[in-house]
mmCIF file of the C-alpha atoms, coordinates in Angstrom:
data_MODEL
# 
_entry.id   MODEL 
# 
loop_
_atom_site.group_PDB 
_atom_site.id 
_atom_site.type_symbol 
_atom_site.label_atom_id 
_atom_site.label_alt_id 
_atom_site.label_comp_id 
_atom_site.label_asym_id 
_atom_site.label_entity_id 
_atom_site.label_seq_id 
_atom_site.pdbx_PDB_ins_code 
_atom_site.Cartn_x 
_atom_site.Cartn_y 
_atom_site.Cartn_z 
_atom_site.occupancy 
_atom_site.B_iso_or_equiv 
_atom_site.pdbx_formal_charge 
_atom_site.auth_seq_id 
_atom_site.auth_comp_id 
_atom_site.auth_asym_id 
_atom_site.auth_atom_id 
_atom_site.pdbx_PDB_model_num 
ATOM 1   C CA . UNK A 1 1   ? -34.132 62.080  165.584 1.00 0.00 ? 1   UNK A CA 1 
ATOM 2   C CA . UNK A 1 2   ? -31.588 64.679  166.593 1.00 0.00 ? 2   UNK A CA 1 
ATOM 3   C CA . UNK A 1 3   ? -32.135 68.224  165.793 1.00 0.00 ? 3   UNK A CA 1 
ATOM 4   C CA . UNK A 1 4   ? -29.274 70.270  164.341 1.00 0.00 ? 4   UNK A CA 1 
ATOM 5   C CA . UNK A 1 5   ? -28.728 73.778  165.649 1.00 0.00 ? 5   UNK A CA 1 
ATOM 6   C CA . UNK A 1 6   ? -27.524 76.343  163.134 1.00 0.00 ? 6   UNK A CA 1 
ATOM 7   C CA . UNK A 1 7   ? -25.069 78.924  164.455 1.00 0.00 ? 7   UNK A CA 1 
ATOM 8   C CA . UNK A 1 8   ? -25.070 82.309  162.909 1.00 0.00 ? 8   UNK A CA 1 
ATOM 9   C CA . UNK A 1 9   ? -21.944 84.436  162.717 1.00 0.00 ? 9   UNK A CA 1 
ATOM 10  C CA . UNK A 1 10  ? -24.176 87.448  163.332 1.00 0.00 ? 10  UNK A CA 1 
ATOM 11  C CA . UNK A 1 11  ? -23.910 86.934  167.083 1.00 0.00 ? 11  UNK A CA 1 
ATOM 12  C CA . UNK A 1 12  ? -20.089 87.071  166.992 1.00 0.00 ? 12  UNK A CA 1 
ATOM 13  C CA . UNK A 1 13  ? -20.126 90.599  165.456 1.00 0.00 ? 13  UNK A CA 1 
ATOM 14  C CA . UNK A 1 14  ? -22.171 92.009  168.275 1.00 0.00 ? 14  UNK A CA 1 
ATOM 15  C CA . UNK A 1 15  ? -20.019 90.525  171.009 1.00 0.00 ? 15  UNK A CA 1 
ATOM 16  C CA . UNK A 1 16  ? -16.536 91.514  169.765 1.00 0.00 ? 16  UNK A CA 1 
ATOM 17  C CA . UNK A 1 17  ? -17.236 95.031  168.309 1.00 0.00 ? 17  UNK A CA 1 
ATOM 18  C CA . UNK A 1 18  ? -15.887 96.528  165.065 1.00 0.00 ? 18  UNK A CA 1 
ATOM 19  C CA . UNK A 1 19  ? -12.383 97.652  164.427 1.00 0.00 ? 19  UNK A CA 1 
ATOM 20  C CA . UNK A 1 20  ? -12.456 100.990 162.715 1.00 0.00 ? 20  UNK A CA 1 
ATOM 21  C CA . UNK A 1 21  ? -8.688  101.495 162.326 1.00 0.00 ? 21  UNK A CA 1 
ATOM 22  C CA . UNK A 1 22  ? -7.243  101.982 158.813 1.00 0.00 ? 22  UNK A CA 1 
ATOM 23  C CA . UNK A 1 23  ? -4.886  99.275  157.700 1.00 0.00 ? 23  UNK A CA 1 
ATOM 24  C CA . UNK A 1 24  ? -1.858  101.181 156.139 1.00 0.00 ? 24  UNK A CA 1 
ATOM 25  C CA . UNK A 1 25  ? 0.160   98.038  155.174 1.00 0.00 ? 25  UNK A CA 1 
ATOM 26  C CA . UNK A 1 26  ? -1.469  97.492  151.791 1.00 0.00 ? 26  UNK A CA 1 
ATOM 27  C CA . UNK A 1 27  ? -1.152  101.154 150.914 1.00 0.00 ? 27  UNK A CA 1 
ATOM 28  C CA . UNK A 1 28  ? 2.633   101.155 151.816 1.00 0.00 ? 28  UNK A CA 1 
ATOM 29  C CA . UNK A 1 29  ? 3.040   97.950  149.668 1.00 0.00 ? 29  UNK A CA 1 
ATOM 30  C CA . UNK A 1 30  ? 1.376   99.450  146.663 1.00 0.00 ? 30  UNK A CA 1 
ATOM 31  C CA . UNK A 1 31  ? 3.492   102.737 146.970 1.00 0.00 ? 31  UNK A CA 1 
ATOM 32  C CA . UNK A 1 32  ? 6.732   100.724 147.207 1.00 0.00 ? 32  UNK A CA 1 
ATOM 33  C CA . UNK A 1 33  ? 5.797   98.763  144.162 1.00 0.00 ? 33  UNK A CA 1 
ATOM 34  C CA . UNK A 1 34  ? 5.059   101.917 142.174 1.00 0.00 ? 34  UNK A CA 1 
ATOM 35  C CA . UNK A 1 35  ? 8.313   103.362 143.310 1.00 0.00 ? 35  UNK A CA 1 
ATOM 36  C CA . UNK A 1 36  ? 10.257  100.359 142.070 1.00 0.00 ? 36  UNK A CA 1 
ATOM 37  C CA . UNK A 1 37  ? 8.505   100.484 138.791 1.00 0.00 ? 37  UNK A CA 1 
ATOM 38  C CA . UNK A 1 38  ? 9.337   104.161 138.215 1.00 0.00 ? 38  UNK A CA 1 
ATOM 39  C CA . UNK A 1 39  ? 12.977  103.491 139.207 1.00 0.00 ? 39  UNK A CA 1 
ATOM 40  C CA . UNK A 1 40  ? 13.249  100.708 136.681 1.00 0.00 ? 40  UNK A CA 1 
ATOM 41  C CA . UNK A 1 41  ? 11.366  102.424 133.807 1.00 0.00 ? 41  UNK A CA 1 
ATOM 42  C CA . UNK A 1 42  ? 12.883  105.968 134.102 1.00 0.00 ? 42  UNK A CA 1 
ATOM 43  C CA . UNK A 1 43  ? 16.256  105.167 132.643 1.00 0.00 ? 43  UNK A CA 1 
ATOM 44  C CA . UNK A 1 44  ? 14.628  103.522 129.741 1.00 0.00 ? 44  UNK A CA 1 
ATOM 45  C CA . UNK A 1 45  ? 12.833  106.773 128.780 1.00 0.00 ? 45  UNK A CA 1 
ATOM 46  C CA . UNK A 1 46  ? 16.065  108.167 127.264 1.00 0.00 ? 46  UNK A CA 1 
ATOM 47  C CA . UNK A 1 47  ? 15.710  108.011 123.494 1.00 0.00 ? 47  UNK A CA 1 
ATOM 48  C CA . UNK A 1 48  ? 18.346  106.562 121.203 1.00 0.00 ? 48  UNK A CA 1 
ATOM 49  C CA . UNK A 1 49  ? 21.525  104.723 122.266 1.00 0.00 ? 49  UNK A CA 1 
ATOM 50  C CA . UNK A 1 50  ? 23.060  105.464 125.724 1.00 0.00 ? 50  UNK A CA 1 
ATOM 51  C CA . UNK A 1 51  ? 26.049  107.632 125.375 1.00 0.00 ? 51  UNK A CA 1 
ATOM 52  C CA . UNK A 1 52  ? 28.483  109.157 127.955 1.00 0.00 ? 52  UNK A CA 1 
ATOM 53  C CA . UNK A 1 53  ? 27.762  112.767 127.244 1.00 0.00 ? 53  UNK A CA 1 
ATOM 54  C CA . UNK A 1 54  ? 30.199  115.590 127.662 1.00 0.00 ? 54  UNK A CA 1 
ATOM 55  C CA . UNK A 1 55  ? 29.459  118.050 130.613 1.00 0.00 ? 55  UNK A CA 1 
ATOM 56  C CA . UNK A 1 56  ? 28.929  121.690 130.086 1.00 0.00 ? 56  UNK A CA 1 
ATOM 57  C CA . UNK A 1 57  ? 28.061  124.715 132.256 1.00 0.00 ? 57  UNK A CA 1 
ATOM 58  C CA . UNK A 1 58  ? 24.586  125.744 131.097 1.00 0.00 ? 58  UNK A CA 1 
ATOM 59  C CA . UNK A 1 59  ? 23.178  123.998 127.979 1.00 0.00 ? 59  UNK A CA 1 
ATOM 60  C CA . UNK A 1 60  ? 20.166  125.537 126.353 1.00 0.00 ? 60  UNK A CA 1 
ATOM 61  C CA . UNK A 1 61  ? 17.019  123.676 127.300 1.00 0.00 ? 61  UNK A CA 1 
ATOM 62  C CA . UNK A 1 62  ? 14.724  122.522 124.482 1.00 0.00 ? 62  UNK A CA 1 
ATOM 63  C CA . UNK A 1 63  ? 11.754  120.247 124.763 1.00 0.00 ? 63  UNK A CA 1 
ATOM 64  C CA . UNK A 1 64  ? 12.113  116.628 123.773 1.00 0.00 ? 64  UNK A CA 1 
ATOM 65  C CA . UNK A 1 65  ? 9.526   115.761 121.100 1.00 0.00 ? 65  UNK A CA 1 
ATOM 66  C CA . UNK A 1 66  ? 8.418   112.766 119.109 1.00 0.00 ? 66  UNK A CA 1 
ATOM 67  C CA . UNK A 1 67  ? 9.470   114.597 116.016 1.00 0.00 ? 67  UNK A CA 1 
ATOM 68  C CA . UNK A 1 68  ? 13.084  114.746 117.119 1.00 0.00 ? 68  UNK A CA 1 
ATOM 69  C CA . UNK A 1 69  ? 15.594  112.291 115.614 1.00 0.00 ? 69  UNK A CA 1 
ATOM 70  C CA . UNK A 1 70  ? 18.500  111.240 117.830 1.00 0.00 ? 70  UNK A CA 1 
ATOM 71  C CA . UNK A 1 71  ? 21.888  110.636 116.108 1.00 0.00 ? 71  UNK A CA 1 
ATOM 72  C CA . UNK A 1 72  ? 24.260  108.991 118.551 1.00 0.00 ? 72  UNK A CA 1 
ATOM 73  C CA . UNK A 1 73  ? 27.995  108.631 118.045 1.00 0.00 ? 73  UNK A CA 1 
ATOM 74  C CA . UNK A 1 74  ? 29.513  106.161 120.495 1.00 0.00 ? 74  UNK A CA 1 
ATOM 75  C CA . UNK A 1 75  ? 33.067  106.153 121.794 1.00 0.00 ? 75  UNK A CA 1 
ATOM 76  C CA . UNK A 1 76  ? 34.176  103.537 119.297 1.00 0.00 ? 76  UNK A CA 1 
ATOM 77  C CA . UNK A 1 77  ? 32.825  105.732 116.391 1.00 0.00 ? 77  UNK A CA 1 
ATOM 78  C CA . UNK A 1 78  ? 29.694  103.685 115.733 1.00 0.00 ? 78  UNK A CA 1 
ATOM 79  C CA . UNK A 1 79  ? 26.847  105.943 114.503 1.00 0.00 ? 79  UNK A CA 1 
ATOM 80  C CA . UNK A 1 80  ? 23.220  105.266 115.304 1.00 0.00 ? 80  UNK A CA 1 
ATOM 81  C CA . UNK A 1 81  ? 20.184  106.891 113.768 1.00 0.00 ? 81  UNK A CA 1 
ATOM 82  C CA . UNK A 1 82  ? 17.622  106.492 116.487 1.00 0.00 ? 82  UNK A CA 1 
ATOM 83  C CA . UNK A 1 83  ? 18.444  103.030 117.800 1.00 0.00 ? 83  UNK A CA 1 
ATOM 84  C CA . UNK A 1 84  ? 19.538  101.579 114.501 1.00 0.00 ? 84  UNK A CA 1 
ATOM 85  C CA . UNK A 1 85  ? 23.301  101.356 113.696 1.00 0.00 ? 85  UNK A CA 1 
ATOM 86  C CA . UNK A 1 86  ? 24.389  102.655 110.317 1.00 0.00 ? 86  UNK A CA 1 
ATOM 87  C CA . UNK A 1 87  ? 27.711  102.706 108.499 1.00 0.00 ? 87  UNK A CA 1 
ATOM 88  C CA . UNK A 1 88  ? 29.279  106.138 108.108 1.00 0.00 ? 88  UNK A CA 1 
ATOM 89  C CA . UNK A 1 89  ? 29.038  105.676 104.319 1.00 0.00 ? 89  UNK A CA 1 
ATOM 90  C CA . UNK A 1 90  ? 25.234  105.096 104.641 1.00 0.00 ? 90  UNK A CA 1 
ATOM 91  C CA . UNK A 1 91  ? 24.526  107.872 106.964 1.00 0.00 ? 91  UNK A CA 1 
ATOM 92  C CA . UNK A 1 92  ? 23.947  110.553 104.377 1.00 0.00 ? 92  UNK A CA 1 
ATOM 93  C CA . UNK A 1 93  ? 21.721  108.353 102.169 1.00 0.00 ? 93  UNK A CA 1 
ATOM 94  C CA . UNK A 1 94  ? 19.620  107.399 105.253 1.00 0.00 ? 94  UNK A CA 1 
ATOM 95  C CA . UNK A 1 95  ? 19.350  111.043 106.235 1.00 0.00 ? 95  UNK A CA 1 
ATOM 96  C CA . UNK A 1 96  ? 18.197  111.938 102.741 1.00 0.00 ? 96  UNK A CA 1 
ATOM 97  C CA . UNK A 1 97  ? 15.404  109.317 102.980 1.00 0.00 ? 97  UNK A CA 1 
ATOM 98  C CA . UNK A 1 98  ? 14.275  110.761 106.350 1.00 0.00 ? 98  UNK A CA 1 
ATOM 99  C CA . UNK A 1 99  ? 14.448  114.387 104.996 1.00 0.00 ? 99  UNK A CA 1 
ATOM 100 C CA . UNK A 1 100 ? 12.181  113.397 102.035 1.00 0.00 ? 100 UNK A CA 1 
ATOM 101 C CA . UNK A 1 101 ? 9.538   112.169 104.413 1.00 0.00 ? 101 UNK A CA 1 
ATOM 102 C CA . UNK A 1 102 ? 9.881   114.881 107.123 1.00 0.00 ? 102 UNK A CA 1 
ATOM 103 C CA . UNK A 1 103 ? 11.932  117.889 105.965 1.00 0.00 ? 103 UNK A CA 1 
ATOM 104 C CA . UNK A 1 104 ? 11.200  119.891 109.184 1.00 0.00 ? 104 UNK A CA 1 
ATOM 105 C CA . UNK A 1 105 ? 12.331  117.238 111.574 1.00 0.00 ? 105 UNK A CA 1 
ATOM 106 C CA . UNK A 1 106 ? 14.550  118.275 114.473 1.00 0.00 ? 106 UNK A CA 1 
ATOM 107 C CA . UNK A 1 107 ? 17.924  116.468 114.806 1.00 0.00 ? 107 UNK A CA 1 
ATOM 108 C CA . UNK A 1 108 ? 19.792  115.996 118.110 1.00 0.00 ? 108 UNK A CA 1 
ATOM 109 C CA . UNK A 1 109 ? 23.341  114.721 117.912 1.00 0.00 ? 109 UNK A CA 1 
ATOM 110 C CA . UNK A 1 110 ? 24.695  112.892 120.943 1.00 0.00 ? 110 UNK A CA 1 
ATOM 111 C CA . UNK A 1 111 ? 28.432  112.476 120.919 1.00 0.00 ? 111 UNK A CA 1 
ATOM 112 C CA . UNK A 1 112 ? 30.295  110.405 123.525 1.00 0.00 ? 112 UNK A CA 1 
ATOM 113 C CA . UNK A 1 113 ? 32.821  112.538 125.312 1.00 0.00 ? 113 UNK A CA 1 
ATOM 114 C CA . UNK A 1 114 ? 35.511  110.064 124.516 1.00 0.00 ? 114 UNK A CA 1 
ATOM 115 C CA . UNK A 1 115 ? 34.832  109.989 120.734 1.00 0.00 ? 115 UNK A CA 1 
ATOM 116 C CA . UNK A 1 116 ? 37.059  111.997 118.390 1.00 0.00 ? 116 UNK A CA 1 
ATOM 117 C CA . UNK A 1 117 ? 35.633  115.497 117.518 1.00 0.00 ? 117 UNK A CA 1 
ATOM 118 C CA . UNK A 1 118 ? 35.739  114.684 113.800 1.00 0.00 ? 118 UNK A CA 1 
ATOM 119 C CA . UNK A 1 119 ? 33.209  111.862 114.062 1.00 0.00 ? 119 UNK A CA 1 
ATOM 120 C CA . UNK A 1 120 ? 30.613  114.222 115.630 1.00 0.00 ? 120 UNK A CA 1 
ATOM 121 C CA . UNK A 1 121 ? 31.417  116.846 113.011 1.00 0.00 ? 121 UNK A CA 1 
ATOM 122 C CA . UNK A 1 122 ? 30.893  114.302 110.278 1.00 0.00 ? 122 UNK A CA 1 
ATOM 123 C CA . UNK A 1 123 ? 27.371  113.627 111.598 1.00 0.00 ? 123 UNK A CA 1 
ATOM 124 C CA . UNK A 1 124 ? 26.620  117.385 111.837 1.00 0.00 ? 124 UNK A CA 1 
ATOM 125 C CA . UNK A 1 125 ? 27.950  117.946 108.276 1.00 0.00 ? 125 UNK A CA 1 
ATOM 126 C CA . UNK A 1 126 ? 25.830  115.139 106.835 1.00 0.00 ? 126 UNK A CA 1 
ATOM 127 C CA . UNK A 1 127 ? 22.659  116.659 108.573 1.00 0.00 ? 127 UNK A CA 1 
ATOM 128 C CA . UNK A 1 128 ? 23.435  120.150 107.145 1.00 0.00 ? 128 UNK A CA 1 
ATOM 129 C CA . UNK A 1 129 ? 24.230  118.839 103.530 1.00 0.00 ? 129 UNK A CA 1 
ATOM 130 C CA . UNK A 1 130 ? 20.983  116.913 103.387 1.00 0.00 ? 130 UNK A CA 1 
ATOM 131 C CA . UNK A 1 131 ? 19.129  120.117 104.238 1.00 0.00 ? 131 UNK A CA 1 
ATOM 132 C CA . UNK A 1 132 ? 18.085  119.821 107.961 1.00 0.00 ? 132 UNK A CA 1 
ATOM 133 C CA . UNK A 1 133 ? 18.065  123.238 109.569 1.00 0.00 ? 133 UNK A CA 1 
ATOM 134 C CA . UNK A 1 134 ? 17.218  122.458 113.096 1.00 0.00 ? 134 UNK A CA 1 
ATOM 135 C CA . UNK A 1 135 ? 20.286  120.462 114.211 1.00 0.00 ? 135 UNK A CA 1 
ATOM 136 C CA . UNK A 1 136 ? 21.658  120.593 117.773 1.00 0.00 ? 136 UNK A CA 1 
ATOM 137 C CA . UNK A 1 137 ? 24.086  118.871 120.104 1.00 0.00 ? 137 UNK A CA 1 
ATOM 138 C CA . UNK A 1 138 ? 23.186  117.223 123.431 1.00 0.00 ? 138 UNK A CA 1 
ATOM 139 C CA . UNK A 1 139 ? 25.238  117.825 126.532 1.00 0.00 ? 139 UNK A CA 1 
ATOM 140 C CA . UNK A 1 140 ? 24.914  116.975 130.248 1.00 0.00 ? 140 UNK A CA 1 
ATOM 141 C CA . UNK A 1 141 ? 24.525  119.892 132.616 1.00 0.00 ? 141 UNK A CA 1 
ATOM 142 C CA . UNK A 1 142 ? 27.322  120.412 135.044 1.00 0.00 ? 142 UNK A CA 1 
ATOM 143 C CA . UNK A 1 143 ? 25.091  120.797 138.074 1.00 0.00 ? 143 UNK A CA 1 
ATOM 144 C CA . UNK A 1 144 ? 23.130  117.941 139.635 1.00 0.00 ? 144 UNK A CA 1 
ATOM 145 C CA . UNK A 1 145 ? 22.334  115.027 137.228 1.00 0.00 ? 145 UNK A CA 1 
ATOM 146 C CA . UNK A 1 146 ? 18.981  116.302 135.971 1.00 0.00 ? 146 UNK A CA 1 
ATOM 147 C CA . UNK A 1 147 ? 19.235  114.457 132.665 1.00 0.00 ? 147 UNK A CA 1 
ATOM 148 C CA . UNK A 1 148 ? 20.544  115.225 129.230 1.00 0.00 ? 148 UNK A CA 1 
ATOM 149 C CA . UNK A 1 149 ? 19.492  118.501 127.571 1.00 0.00 ? 149 UNK A CA 1 
ATOM 150 C CA . UNK A 1 150 ? 20.130  119.612 123.962 1.00 0.00 ? 150 UNK A CA 1 
ATOM 151 C CA . UNK A 1 151 ? 22.169  122.661 123.415 1.00 0.00 ? 151 UNK A CA 1 
ATOM 152 C CA . UNK A 1 152 ? 22.267  124.593 120.169 1.00 0.00 ? 152 UNK A CA 1 
# 
């Protein structure tokens, strides 16, 4: 009968020695994946509907809160409350419903720089008539593209 010899891998460790270098490749891979995720997600963080904002010298900086309602007026005159499109005739009634629930809510109006001035004024007028006191306009700063900031 033949005897079978068992080989242990323990002997191989002693002969070759241990490699104590840090492998940086997985770290670089993880960092690049995180960078790509942030690059994709960051543009989606803007609330409301994307609008081509007008540029101004030094808009007043106010914090963006969850309590803030974005009203967007696109270049074609379409009005959005948050991300929902509304007809101009329905805007005041929708704002009245919102005012009944949260009368101290902040309103930020984003008007496209190509839209007629009267369309943005109509949105501002509807907010004031309903009773909202804290209403402001959002503009893009003229300096480097640091994002949109409300100006009041």
